mmCIF file of C-alpha atoms in Angstrom:
data_model
loop_
_atom_site.group_PDB
_atom_site.id
_atom_site.type_symbol
_atom_site.label_atom_id
_atom_site.label_comp_id
_atom_site.label_asym_id
_atom_site.label_seq_id
_atom_site.Cartn_x
_atom_site.Cartn_y
_atom_site.Cartn_z
ATOM 1 C CA UNK G 1361 117.733 108.282 63.239
ATOM 2 C CA UNK G 1362 119.950 107.154 66.076
ATOM 3 C CA UNK G 1363 120.626 103.462 66.540
ATOM 4 C CA UNK G 1364 122.799 101.099 68.592
ATOM 5 C CA UNK G 1365 125.847 100.015 66.550
ATOM 6 C CA UNK G 1366 125.386 96.453 67.908
ATOM 7 C CA UNK G 1367 122.726 95.820 65.238
ATOM 8 C CA UNK G 1368 125.321 96.295 62.492
ATOM 9 C CA UNK G 1369 127.542 93.634 64.091
ATOM 10 C CA UNK G 1370 124.636 91.156 64.255
ATOM 11 C CA UNK G 1371 123.750 91.752 60.579
ATOM 12 C CA UNK G 1372 127.371 91.441 59.463
ATOM 13 C CA UNK G 1373 127.902 88.379 61.663
ATOM 14 C CA UNK G 1374 125.019 86.560 59.869
ATOM 15 C CA UNK G 1375 126.508 87.454 56.469
ATOM 16 C CA UNK G 1376 129.838 85.945 57.441
ATOM 17 C CA UNK G 1377 128.489 82.800 59.058
ATOM 18 C CA UNK G 1378 128.244 79.562 57.010
ATOM 19 C CA UNK G 1379 124.813 78.024 56.372
ATOM 20 C CA UNK G 1380 125.424 75.441 59.144
ATOM 21 C CA UNK G 1381 127.030 77.964 61.452
ATOM 22 C CA UNK G 1382 125.980 79.321 64.820
ATOM 23 C CA UNK G 1383 126.448 82.864 66.111
ATOM 24 C CA UNK G 1384 126.411 84.224 69.634
ATOM 25 C CA UNK G 1385 126.644 87.738 71.020
ATOM 26 C CA UNK G 1386 126.318 89.451 74.388
ATOM 27 C CA UNK G 1387 124.718 92.783 73.588
ATOM 28 C CA UNK G 1388 122.071 95.316 74.591
ATOM 29 C CA UNK G 1389 118.539 93.971 74.508
ATOM 30 C CA UNK G 1390 117.067 97.472 73.794
ATOM 31 C CA UNK G 1391 116.664 96.639 70.094
ATOM 32 C CA UNK G 1392 113.918 94.194 71.109
ATOM 33 C CA UNK G 1393 111.565 97.111 71.570
ATOM 34 C CA UNK G 1394 113.271 100.217 70.064
ATOM 35 C CA UNK G 1395 112.138 101.787 66.770
ATOM 36 C CA UNK G 1396 115.732 101.468 65.414
ATOM 37 C CA UNK G 1397 115.460 97.722 66.023
ATOM 38 C CA UNK G 1398 112.722 97.105 63.462
ATOM 39 C CA UNK G 1399 115.043 96.180 60.525
ATOM 40 C CA UNK G 1400 117.203 93.779 62.529
ATOM 41 C CA UNK G 1401 114.139 92.168 64.152
ATOM 42 C CA UNK G 1402 112.716 91.670 60.669
ATOM 43 C CA UNK G 1403 116.006 90.111 59.483
ATOM 44 C CA UNK G 1404 116.283 87.719 62.396
ATOM 45 C CA UNK G 1405 112.592 86.724 62.484
ATOM 46 C CA UNK G 1406 112.318 86.361 58.740
ATOM 47 C CA UNK G 1407 115.114 83.834 58.591
ATOM 48 C CA UNK G 1408 114.050 82.017 61.742
ATOM 49 C CA UNK G 1409 117.564 82.687 63.080
ATOM 50 C CA UNK G 1410 116.575 83.179 66.744
ATOM 51 C CA UNK G 1411 117.699 79.987 68.558
ATOM 52 C CA UNK G 1412 118.177 81.026 72.204
ATOM 53 C CA UNK G 1413 117.901 84.195 74.260
ATOM 54 C CA UNK G 1414 119.053 84.790 77.855
ATOM 55 C CA UNK G 1415 117.415 88.035 78.940
ATOM 56 C CA UNK G 1416 118.999 89.665 81.937
ATOM 57 C CA UNK G 1417 116.409 92.443 82.273
ATOM 58 C CA UNK G 1418 117.819 95.117 84.679
ATOM 59 C CA UNK G 1419 120.397 92.704 86.181
ATOM 60 C CA UNK G 1420 123.755 94.400 85.957
ATOM 61 C CA UNK G 1421 126.144 91.985 84.295
ATOM 62 C CA UNK G 1422 129.163 94.245 84.103
ATOM 63 C CA UNK G 1423 130.034 95.857 87.461
ATOM 64 C CA UNK G 1424 130.775 99.568 87.408
ATOM 65 C CA UNK G 1425 128.643 100.375 84.383
ATOM 66 C CA UNK G 1426 124.850 100.588 83.872
ATOM 67 C CA UNK G 1427 124.018 98.037 81.269
ATOM 68 C CA UNK G 1428 120.996 96.163 79.943
ATOM 69 C CA UNK G 1429 122.106 93.107 78.140
ATOM 70 C CA UNK G 1430 121.131 89.688 76.868
ATOM 71 C CA UNK G 1431 122.852 86.647 75.366
ATOM 72 C CA UNK G 1432 121.737 86.211 71.732
ATOM 73 C CA UNK G 1433 122.295 82.849 70.020
ATOM 74 C CA UNK G 1434 121.531 82.618 66.334
ATOM 75 C CA UNK G 1435 121.399 79.791 63.841
ATOM 76 C CA UNK G 1436 122.080 80.691 60.188
ATOM 77 C CA UNK G 1437 119.977 77.765 58.851
ATOM 78 C CA UNK G 1438 116.988 78.779 60.989
ATOM 79 C CA UNK G 1439 115.107 76.879 63.685
ATOM 80 C CA UNK G 1440 111.413 76.352 64.536
ATOM 81 C CA UNK G 1441 111.601 77.469 68.190
ATOM 82 C CA UNK G 1442 113.550 79.823 70.375
ATOM 83 C CA UNK G 1443 114.348 78.944 73.942
ATOM 84 C CA UNK G 1444 113.756 82.100 75.935
ATOM 85 C CA UNK G 1445 115.257 82.354 79.409
ATOM 86 C CA UNK G 1446 114.428 85.242 81.741
ATOM 87 C CA UNK G 1447 117.051 85.886 84.467
ATOM 88 C CA UNK G 1448 115.759 87.585 87.584
ATOM 89 C CA UNK G 1449 118.683 86.557 89.818
ATOM 90 C CA UNK G 1450 122.126 86.930 88.267
ATOM 91 C CA UNK G 1451 124.045 85.094 90.986
ATOM 92 C CA UNK G 1452 121.730 82.060 90.672
ATOM 93 C CA UNK G 1453 122.060 82.070 86.901
ATOM 94 C CA UNK G 1454 125.855 82.333 87.041
ATOM 95 C CA UNK G 1455 126.071 79.368 89.383
ATOM 96 C CA UNK G 1456 123.534 77.064 87.674
ATOM 97 C CA UNK G 1457 122.352 78.727 84.422
ATOM 98 C CA UNK G 1458 118.859 78.442 85.783
ATOM 99 C CA UNK G 1459 116.062 80.870 85.062
ATOM 100 C CA UNK G 1460 112.466 80.956 83.932
ATOM 101 C CA UNK G 1461 112.393 79.365 80.468
ATOM 102 C CA UNK G 1462 109.898 79.009 77.678
ATOM 103 C CA UNK G 1463 110.060 77.615 74.121
ATOM 104 C CA UNK G 1464 108.604 80.193 71.761
ATOM 105 C CA UNK G 1465 107.573 79.442 68.185
ATOM 106 C CA UNK G 1466 109.417 81.461 65.511
ATOM 107 C CA UNK G 1467 106.052 82.640 64.261
ATOM 108 C CA UNK G 1468 105.808 84.656 67.450
ATOM 109 C CA UNK G 1469 108.665 86.888 66.321
ATOM 110 C CA UNK G 1470 108.147 89.537 63.621
ATOM 111 C CA UNK G 1471 109.347 93.063 62.782
ATOM 112 C CA UNK G 1472 107.113 94.281 65.682
ATOM 113 C CA UNK G 1473 108.432 94.617 69.202
ATOM 114 C CA UNK G 1474 109.498 91.427 70.937
ATOM 115 C CA UNK G 1475 107.752 91.032 74.277
ATOM 116 C CA UNK G 1476 108.111 87.550 75.789
ATOM 117 C CA UNK G 1477 106.736 86.783 79.239
ATOM 118 C CA UNK G 1478 107.747 83.547 80.976
ATOM 119 C CA UNK G 1479 106.542 81.695 84.011
ATOM 120 C CA UNK G 1480 103.130 82.075 85.695
ATOM 121 C CA UNK G 1481 102.553 85.421 84.129
ATOM 122 C CA UNK G 1482 102.458 84.122 80.604
ATOM 123 C CA UNK G 1483 98.808 83.178 80.310
ATOM 124 C CA UNK G 1484 97.520 86.405 81.797
ATOM 125 C CA UNK G 1485 99.821 88.448 79.613
ATOM 126 C CA UNK G 1486 98.543 86.652 76.482
ATOM 127 C CA UNK G 1487 94.987 87.209 77.663
ATOM 128 C CA UNK G 1488 95.441 90.926 77.983
ATOM 129 C CA UNK G 1489 97.369 91.072 74.705
ATOM 130 C CA UNK G 1490 94.320 89.849 72.874
ATOM 131 C CA UNK G 1491 92.190 92.783 73.975
ATOM 132 C CA UNK G 1492 91.699 94.624 70.624
ATOM 133 C CA UNK G 1493 91.478 98.146 71.950
ATOM 134 C CA UNK G 1494 94.670 100.013 73.022
ATOM 135 C CA UNK G 1495 95.393 103.421 74.523
ATOM 136 C CA UNK G 1496 96.565 104.746 71.176
ATOM 137 C CA UNK G 1497 93.146 104.096 69.756
ATOM 138 C CA UNK G 1498 91.224 106.054 72.397
ATOM 139 C CA UNK G 1499 93.693 108.902 72.399
ATOM 140 C CA UNK G 1500 93.703 111.623 69.720
ATOM 141 C CA UNK G 1501 97.374 112.175 70.603
ATOM 142 C CA UNK G 1502 100.085 110.844 72.817
ATOM 143 C CA UNK G 1503 102.891 113.408 72.794
ATOM 144 C CA UNK G 1504 106.284 114.136 74.223
ATOM 145 C CA UNK G 1505 106.878 117.442 76.017
ATOM 146 C CA UNK G 1506 108.546 120.635 74.859
ATOM 147 C CA UNK G 1507 112.179 120.837 73.679
ATOM 148 C CA UNK G 1508 113.556 124.355 73.916
ATOM 149 C CA UNK G 1509 117.161 123.692 72.970
ATOM 150 C CA UNK G 1510 118.153 126.030 75.789
ATOM 151 C CA UNK G 1511 116.560 125.128 79.050
ATOM 152 C CA UNK G 1512 118.871 127.425 80.977
ATOM 153 C CA UNK G 1513 117.281 130.409 79.169
ATOM 154 C CA UNK G 1514 113.647 129.269 79.118
ATOM 155 C CA UNK G 1515 113.272 127.434 82.425
ATOM 156 C CA UNK G 1516 113.120 129.834 85.317
ATOM 157 C CA UNK G 1517 112.415 129.880 89.041
ATOM 158 C CA UNK G 1518 109.531 131.961 90.371
ATOM 159 C CA UNK G 1519 110.390 134.199 93.366
ATOM 160 C CA UNK G 1520 107.148 136.171 93.654
ATOM 161 C CA UNK G 1521 104.429 137.357 91.328
ATOM 162 C CA UNK G 1522 101.475 139.682 90.975
ATOM 163 C CA UNK G 1523 98.905 139.945 88.215
ATOM 164 C CA UNK G 1524 101.125 141.487 85.562
ATOM 165 C CA UNK G 1525 104.661 140.762 86.537
ATOM 166 C CA UNK G 1526 106.678 137.993 87.987
ATOM 167 C CA UNK G 1527 110.042 138.182 89.717
ATOM 168 C CA UNK G 1528 112.140 135.210 88.578
ATOM 169 C CA UNK G 1529 115.601 133.793 88.824
ATOM 170 C CA UNK G 1530 117.424 132.902 85.546
ATOM 171 C CA UNK G 1531 120.055 130.232 85.791
ATOM 172 C CA UNK G 1532 121.506 131.449 82.492
ATOM 173 C CA UNK G 1533 122.272 134.971 83.682
ATOM 174 C CA UNK G 1534 122.488 133.913 87.355
ATOM 175 C CA UNK G 1535 120.389 136.900 88.249
ATOM 176 C CA UNK G 1536 116.912 137.961 89.375
ATOM 177 C CA UNK G 1537 114.693 140.035 87.118
ATOM 178 C CA UNK G 1538 111.127 140.830 86.323
ATOM 179 C CA UNK G 1539 109.127 139.503 83.357
ATOM 180 C CA UNK G 1540 105.517 139.750 82.221
ATOM 181 C CA UNK G 1541 103.437 136.895 83.613
ATOM 182 C CA UNK G 1542 101.429 136.140 80.471
ATOM 183 C CA UNK G 1543 104.240 134.223 78.763
ATOM 184 C CA UNK G 1544 105.251 132.273 81.922
ATOM 185 C CA UNK G 1545 103.627 128.891 82.687
ATOM 186 C CA UNK G 1546 104.026 126.383 85.520
ATOM 187 C CA UNK G 1547 106.524 123.736 84.393
ATOM 188 C CA UNK G 1548 106.694 120.160 85.679
ATOM 189 C CA UNK G 1549 109.395 117.633 85.239
ATOM 190 C CA UNK G 1550 108.790 113.885 85.227
ATOM 191 C CA UNK G 1551 109.327 113.560 88.945
ATOM 192 C CA UNK G 1552 106.583 116.122 89.590
ATOM 193 C CA UNK G 1553 103.971 113.755 88.160
ATOM 194 C CA UNK G 1554 102.627 111.603 90.995
ATOM 195 C CA UNK G 1555 99.817 109.042 91.126
ATOM 196 C CA UNK G 1556 96.625 111.080 90.644
ATOM 197 C CA UNK G 1557 98.355 114.384 91.393
ATOM 198 C CA UNK G 1558 100.906 116.873 90.178
ATOM 199 C CA UNK G 1559 103.401 118.253 92.661
ATOM 200 C CA UNK G 1560 103.553 121.994 93.267
ATOM 201 C CA UNK G 1561 106.582 123.589 91.714
ATOM 202 C CA UNK G 1562 108.029 127.053 91.462
ATOM 203 C CA UNK G 1563 109.495 126.238 88.130
ATOM 204 C CA UNK G 1564 108.324 128.241 85.158
ATOM 205 C CA UNK G 1565 108.841 128.064 81.442
ATOM 206 C CA UNK G 1566 108.992 131.090 79.133
ATOM 207 C CA UNK G 1567 106.721 130.319 76.175
ATOM 208 C CA UNK G 1568 107.045 133.033 73.501
ATOM 209 C CA UNK G 1569 104.083 131.648 71.421
ATOM 210 C CA UNK G 1570 100.394 132.342 71.139
ATOM 211 C CA UNK G 1571 97.418 130.423 69.747
ATOM 212 C CA UNK G 1572 95.791 131.492 66.573
ATOM 213 C CA UNK G 1573 92.003 131.326 65.909
ATOM 214 C CA UNK G 1574 92.414 128.104 63.961
ATOM 215 C CA UNK G 1575 94.115 126.406 66.968
ATOM 216 C CA UNK G 1576 97.641 126.521 65.566
ATOM 217 C CA UNK G 1577 100.478 128.158 67.492
ATOM 218 C CA UNK G 1578 102.857 130.710 66.220
ATOM 219 C CA UNK G 1579 105.947 132.536 67.528
ATOM 220 C CA UNK G 1580 105.017 136.049 68.680
ATOM 221 C CA UNK G 1581 106.508 138.567 66.279
ATOM 222 C CA UNK G 1582 109.276 140.956 67.451
ATOM 223 C CA UNK G 1583 107.035 144.066 67.125
ATOM 224 C CA UNK G 1584 104.335 142.549 69.354
ATOM 225 C CA UNK G 1585 107.007 141.267 71.753
ATOM 226 C CA UNK G 1586 108.541 144.777 72.019
ATOM 227 C CA UNK G 1587 105.129 146.430 72.511
ATOM 228 C CA UNK G 1588 103.242 143.997 74.790
ATOM 229 C CA UNK G 1589 106.155 142.187 76.571
ATOM 230 C CA UNK G 1590 109.076 144.639 76.762
ATOM 231 C CA UNK G 1591 110.651 143.070 79.766
ATOM 232 C CA UNK G 1592 110.600 139.610 78.271
ATOM 233 C CA UNK G 1593 111.859 140.893 74.914
ATOM 234 C CA UNK G 1594 114.782 142.656 76.674
ATOM 235 C CA UNK G 1595 115.634 139.431 78.494
ATOM 236 C CA UNK G 1596 115.665 137.501 75.211
ATOM 237 C CA UNK G 1597 117.656 140.199 73.450
ATOM 238 C CA UNK G 1598 120.272 140.170 76.265
ATOM 239 C CA UNK G 1599 120.783 136.412 75.574
ATOM 240 C CA UNK G 1600 120.470 136.592 71.790
ATOM 241 C CA UNK G 1601 124.021 135.387 71.063
ATOM 242 C CA UNK G 1602 123.474 132.321 73.314
ATOM 243 C CA UNK G 1603 120.135 131.485 71.658
ATOM 244 C CA UNK G 1604 121.411 131.931 68.183
ATOM 245 C CA UNK G 1605 124.323 129.559 68.857
ATOM 246 C CA UNK G 1606 121.937 126.594 69.343
ATOM 247 C CA UNK G 1607 121.972 123.796 66.793
ATOM 248 C CA UNK G 1608 125.545 124.730 65.923
ATOM 249 C CA UNK G 1609 124.452 128.173 64.786
ATOM 250 C CA UNK G 1610 121.392 127.037 62.811
ATOM 251 C CA UNK G 1611 119.156 129.304 65.019
ATOM 252 C CA UNK G 1612 120.759 132.461 63.584
ATOM 253 C CA UNK G 1613 117.624 133.558 61.713
ATOM 254 C CA UNK G 1614 114.629 135.843 62.331
ATOM 255 C CA UNK G 1615 113.051 133.379 64.744
ATOM 256 C CA UNK G 1616 116.132 133.000 66.860
ATOM 257 C CA UNK G 1617 114.151 133.294 70.124
ATOM 258 C CA UNK G 1618 111.905 130.352 69.350
ATOM 259 C CA UNK G 1619 112.348 126.784 70.495
ATOM 260 C CA UNK G 1620 114.540 124.493 68.439
ATOM 261 C CA UNK G 1621 111.749 121.915 68.189
ATOM 262 C CA UNK G 1622 108.059 122.691 67.393
ATOM 263 C CA UNK G 1623 106.704 119.413 68.880
ATOM 264 C CA UNK G 1624 103.701 119.761 71.237
ATOM 265 C CA UNK G 1625 103.518 123.543 70.945
ATOM 266 C CA UNK G 1626 99.786 123.305 70.019
ATOM 267 C CA UNK G 1627 98.667 120.743 72.521
ATOM 268 C CA UNK G 1628 100.800 121.216 75.710
ATOM 269 C CA UNK G 1629 98.321 123.812 77.049
ATOM 270 C CA UNK G 1630 95.352 121.455 76.671
ATOM 271 C CA UNK G 1631 93.667 119.403 79.455
ATOM 272 C CA UNK G 1632 95.505 116.114 79.449
ATOM 273 C CA UNK G 1633 96.651 113.047 81.303
ATOM 274 C CA UNK G 1634 100.307 113.098 82.169
ATOM 275 C CA UNK G 1635 102.945 110.472 82.853
ATOM 276 C CA UNK G 1636 106.636 110.753 83.717
ATOM 277 C CA UNK G 1637 108.883 109.078 81.228
ATOM 278 C CA UNK G 1638 110.310 106.740 83.907
ATOM 279 C CA UNK G 1639 108.869 105.621 87.112
ATOM 280 C CA UNK G 1640 108.869 102.549 89.458
ATOM 281 C CA UNK G 1641 105.056 102.331 89.253
ATOM 282 C CA UNK G 1642 102.278 103.901 87.194
ATOM 283 C CA UNK G 1643 102.108 107.588 88.077
ATOM 284 C CA UNK G 1644 99.468 108.992 85.756
ATOM 285 C CA UNK G 1645 97.830 112.303 86.680
ATOM 286 C CA UNK G 1646 95.191 114.609 85.278
ATOM 287 C CA UNK G 1647 95.840 118.245 84.300
ATOM 288 C CA UNK G 1648 92.231 119.302 84.065
ATOM 289 C CA UNK G 1649 92.839 122.879 83.056
ATOM 290 C CA UNK G 1650 95.961 122.497 80.877
ATOM 291 C CA UNK G 1651 97.912 124.919 83.056
ATOM 292 C CA UNK G 1652 100.909 122.636 83.438
ATOM 293 C CA UNK G 1653 103.644 122.618 80.742
ATOM 294 C CA UNK G 1654 106.261 119.902 80.651
ATOM 295 C CA UNK G 1655 109.457 119.044 78.759
ATOM 296 C CA UNK G 1656 110.464 116.073 76.712
ATOM 297 C CA UNK G 1657 113.574 113.959 76.897
ATOM 298 C CA UNK G 1658 115.366 113.071 80.119
ATOM 299 C CA UNK G 1659 113.305 113.748 83.239
ATOM 300 C CA UNK G 1660 110.404 114.716 81.009
ATOM 301 C CA UNK G 1661 107.114 113.065 80.277
ATOM 302 C CA UNK G 1662 104.225 112.385 77.967
ATOM 303 C CA UNK G 1663 100.763 113.924 77.571
ATOM 304 C CA UNK G 1664 97.657 112.006 76.500
ATOM 305 C CA UNK G 1665 94.656 113.641 74.806
ATOM 306 C CA UNK G 1666 91.578 111.381 74.867
ATOM 307 C CA UNK G 1667 88.907 111.056 72.242
ATOM 308 C CA UNK G 1668 85.231 111.170 73.258
ATOM 309 C CA UNK G 1669 83.322 109.379 74.639
ATOM 310 C CA UNK G 1670 86.202 108.207 76.909
ATOM 311 C CA UNK G 1671 86.064 110.033 80.200
ATOM 312 C CA UNK G 1672 89.481 111.144 81.557
ATOM 313 C CA UNK G 1673 88.770 109.912 85.154
ATOM 314 C CA UNK G 1674 87.808 106.472 83.830
ATOM 315 C CA UNK G 1675 90.975 106.059 81.745
ATOM 316 C CA UNK G 1676 93.077 107.492 84.599
ATOM 317 C CA UNK G 1677 91.725 104.806 86.881
ATOM 318 C CA UNK G 1678 92.659 102.122 84.364
ATOM 319 C CA UNK G 1679 96.160 103.443 83.756
ATOM 320 C CA UNK G 1680 97.003 103.664 87.494
ATOM 321 C CA UNK G 1681 95.528 100.206 88.206
ATOM 322 C CA UNK G 1682 97.731 97.335 89.262
ATOM 323 C CA UNK G 1683 96.459 95.292 86.272
ATOM 324 C CA UNK G 1684 97.579 97.658 83.533
ATOM 325 C CA UNK G 1685 100.835 98.371 85.342
ATOM 326 C CA UNK G 1686 101.442 94.583 85.375
ATOM 327 C CA UNK G 1687 101.026 94.680 81.554
ATOM 328 C CA UNK G 1688 103.293 97.754 81.193
ATOM 329 C CA UNK G 1689 105.989 96.090 83.275
ATOM 330 C CA UNK G 1690 105.788 93.048 80.983
ATOM 331 C CA UNK G 1691 106.416 95.064 77.828
ATOM 332 C CA UNK G 1692 108.340 98.127 78.973
ATOM 333 C CA UNK G 1693 112.063 98.527 79.387
ATOM 334 C CA UNK G 1694 113.160 97.784 82.892
ATOM 335 C CA UNK G 1695 115.998 99.840 84.424
ATOM 336 C CA UNK G 1696 118.122 99.268 87.443
ATOM 337 C CA UNK G 1697 116.568 100.030 90.813
ATOM 338 C CA UNK G 1698 113.141 98.742 89.718
ATOM 339 C CA UNK G 1699 112.331 101.669 87.425
ATOM 340 C CA UNK G 1700 110.405 101.290 84.136
ATOM 341 C CA UNK G 1701 109.918 103.244 80.991
ATOM 342 C CA UNK G 1702 106.539 104.846 80.435
ATOM 343 C CA UNK G 1703 107.388 106.167 77.034
ATOM 344 C CA UNK G 1704 104.780 106.558 74.331
ATOM 345 C CA UNK G 1705 105.955 103.396 72.513
ATOM 346 C CA UNK G 1706 104.960 101.359 75.556
ATOM 347 C CA UNK G 1707 101.940 103.121 77.009
ATOM 348 C CA UNK G 1708 100.259 103.251 73.639
ATOM 349 C CA UNK G 1709 99.859 99.452 73.785
ATOM 350 C CA UNK G 1710 98.076 99.393 77.151
ATOM 351 C CA UNK G 1711 94.778 97.466 76.648
ATOM 352 C CA UNK G 1712 91.686 99.543 77.318
ATOM 353 C CA UNK G 1713 88.348 97.809 78.082
ATOM 354 C CA UNK G 1714 85.612 99.415 76.088
ATOM 355 C CA UNK G 1715 82.291 99.443 77.891
ATOM 356 C CA UNK G 1716 78.756 98.953 76.544
ATOM 357 C CA UNK G 1717 76.633 101.824 77.981
ATOM 358 C CA UNK G 1718 73.516 99.780 77.337
ATOM 359 C CA UNK G 1719 74.792 97.034 79.669
ATOM 360 C CA UNK G 1720 73.687 98.004 83.187
ATOM 361 C CA UNK G 1721 76.465 96.125 84.977
ATOM 362 C CA UNK G 1722 79.150 97.720 82.757
ATOM 363 C CA UNK G 1723 77.647 101.159 83.060
ATOM 364 C CA UNK G 1724 77.601 100.764 86.855
ATOM 365 C CA UNK G 1725 81.225 99.743 86.900
ATOM 366 C CA UNK G 1726 82.108 102.807 84.767
ATOM 367 C CA UNK G 1727 80.212 105.104 87.132
ATOM 368 C CA UNK G 1728 81.795 103.529 90.240
ATOM 369 C CA UNK G 1729 85.308 103.767 88.866
ATOM 370 C CA UNK G 1730 84.885 107.501 87.831
ATOM 371 C CA UNK G 1731 83.420 108.321 91.272
ATOM 372 C CA UNK G 1732 86.394 106.684 93.051
ATOM 373 C CA UNK G 1733 88.908 108.513 90.882
ATOM 374 C CA UNK G 1734 87.181 111.839 91.483
ATOM 375 C CA UNK G 1735 87.298 111.188 95.229
ATOM 376 C CA UNK G 1736 91.084 110.557 94.990
ATOM 377 C CA UNK G 1737 91.618 113.691 92.824
ATOM 378 C CA UNK G 1738 89.694 115.825 95.272
ATOM 379 C CA UNK G 1739 91.607 114.432 98.265
ATOM 380 C CA UNK G 1740 94.946 115.048 96.449
ATOM 381 C CA UNK G 1741 93.922 118.551 95.559
ATOM 382 C CA UNK G 1742 93.419 119.418 99.223
ATOM 383 C CA UNK G 1743 96.547 117.518 100.342
ATOM 384 C CA UNK G 1744 98.941 115.895 97.877
ATOM 385 C CA UNK G 1745 100.127 113.531 100.585
ATOM 386 C CA UNK G 1746 96.604 112.316 101.407
ATOM 387 C CA UNK G 1747 96.402 108.600 101.980
ATOM 388 C CA UNK G 1748 94.160 107.198 99.230
ATOM 389 C CA UNK G 1749 95.371 103.562 99.389
ATOM 390 C CA UNK G 1750 91.944 102.173 100.277
ATOM 391 C CA UNK G 1751 90.300 103.992 97.357
ATOM 392 C CA UNK G 1752 93.067 102.812 94.978
ATOM 393 C CA UNK G 1753 92.472 99.249 96.130
ATOM 394 C CA UNK G 1754 88.810 99.622 95.349
ATOM 395 C CA UNK G 1755 89.734 100.721 91.891
ATOM 396 C CA UNK G 1756 91.985 97.704 91.491
ATOM 397 C CA UNK G 1757 89.172 95.386 92.423
ATOM 398 C CA UNK G 1758 86.795 96.925 89.923
ATOM 399 C CA UNK G 1759 89.336 96.817 87.155
ATOM 400 C CA UNK G 1760 89.931 93.108 87.840
ATOM 401 C CA UNK G 1761 86.205 92.575 87.441
ATOM 402 C CA UNK G 1762 86.085 94.783 84.321
ATOM 403 C CA UNK G 1763 88.769 92.704 82.614
ATOM 404 C CA UNK G 1764 87.331 89.391 83.793
ATOM 405 C CA UNK G 1765 90.216 88.109 85.830
ATOM 406 C CA UNK G 1766 90.032 84.893 87.807
ATOM 407 C CA UNK G 1767 91.215 84.535 91.381
ATOM 408 C CA UNK G 1768 94.428 82.925 90.187
ATOM 409 C CA UNK G 1769 95.100 85.721 87.706
ATOM 410 C CA UNK G 1770 94.534 88.341 90.384
ATOM 411 C CA UNK G 1771 97.058 86.539 92.527
ATOM 412 C CA UNK G 1772 99.592 86.685 89.710
ATOM 413 C CA UNK G 1773 99.182 90.442 89.444
ATOM 414 C CA UNK G 1774 99.245 91.014 93.212
ATOM 415 C CA UNK G 1775 102.391 88.889 93.777
ATOM 416 C CA UNK G 1776 104.169 90.639 90.915
ATOM 417 C CA UNK G 1777 103.462 94.143 92.324
ATOM 418 C CA UNK G 1778 104.207 93.281 95.922
#
């Protein structure tokens, strides 16, 4: 897979350093959480080499370039503790080297992702981290959106439509034309996913696939395309050379009009929870009918299919709560401008409180939370700009009770969110 070349320098640096030597780098901190960082995290933690980290978060150390860096100090011989410093104010740190600091045992670091919280938030973060049930365990699938390999050809703008045909604008041909409606679906980008609602969009995606009886999805054959969707087939044929050129010519085969990636083809049309890939705050929504398709990658998002008996409205309330967003902001990648990553690798670790239906107080909390979320969804369905702040605050209060937070812990969450 892809990886940041900095990890190679760290590995080689350790090889070249004497047993009593010290090593220091300024480098990207993304390897702390990225999949590609697993081997280097295992190397550093296995030898106890991590001596001191200065984590700059989203502070921009190098003017004129977007960068997310840390100072990494390593000891070849190994040490028992790592001094972890979190810098929230670059100017203050540059003048005094002061920041929130915490000594962390080497045992805390493993091949798994490195998430260290310092300051008043530490105790609450550790408390939430011990909850055994995570989102990935209550979801049958957390998936990234579609990847066509040619968005200019497949992503279109709706002009007007009737039952059978839709007039669209194609950015690839820079023209208007008519296509059959059956293969066109509403498409949302990450920014269209709002808290408890999905923004209206005139964006469409051409999806030349159909579901089989067994639930799998297959590319519609050329004879069927020609017979049932002649307008769409003519559009694809007119752009055949462009579509075949994808993947450096690898799409020059009988399925040249299909997507370059088959991910999510079978689940994108299912009822699902949806989140943008990046957002300043939790912006989970519920696509109850499965009508909205979405893309992966930049400006894309992730879908979440839940396992029974978990009710979508209940989980949606948890995911949009201040408490779980506090946890996400503690483990997720922070970007400049106060934006955070809501990628699958982060949201899968969100702690989910499992309720005992035989416990009357827990059953009542579940029912109350679901009712509040349904009221918000109904209000947003009528008017996406509807003010639901009071209802959302009620949800927050019930989630605090559900997770057993003290007044001091609630204060930590509230002050962190602002």
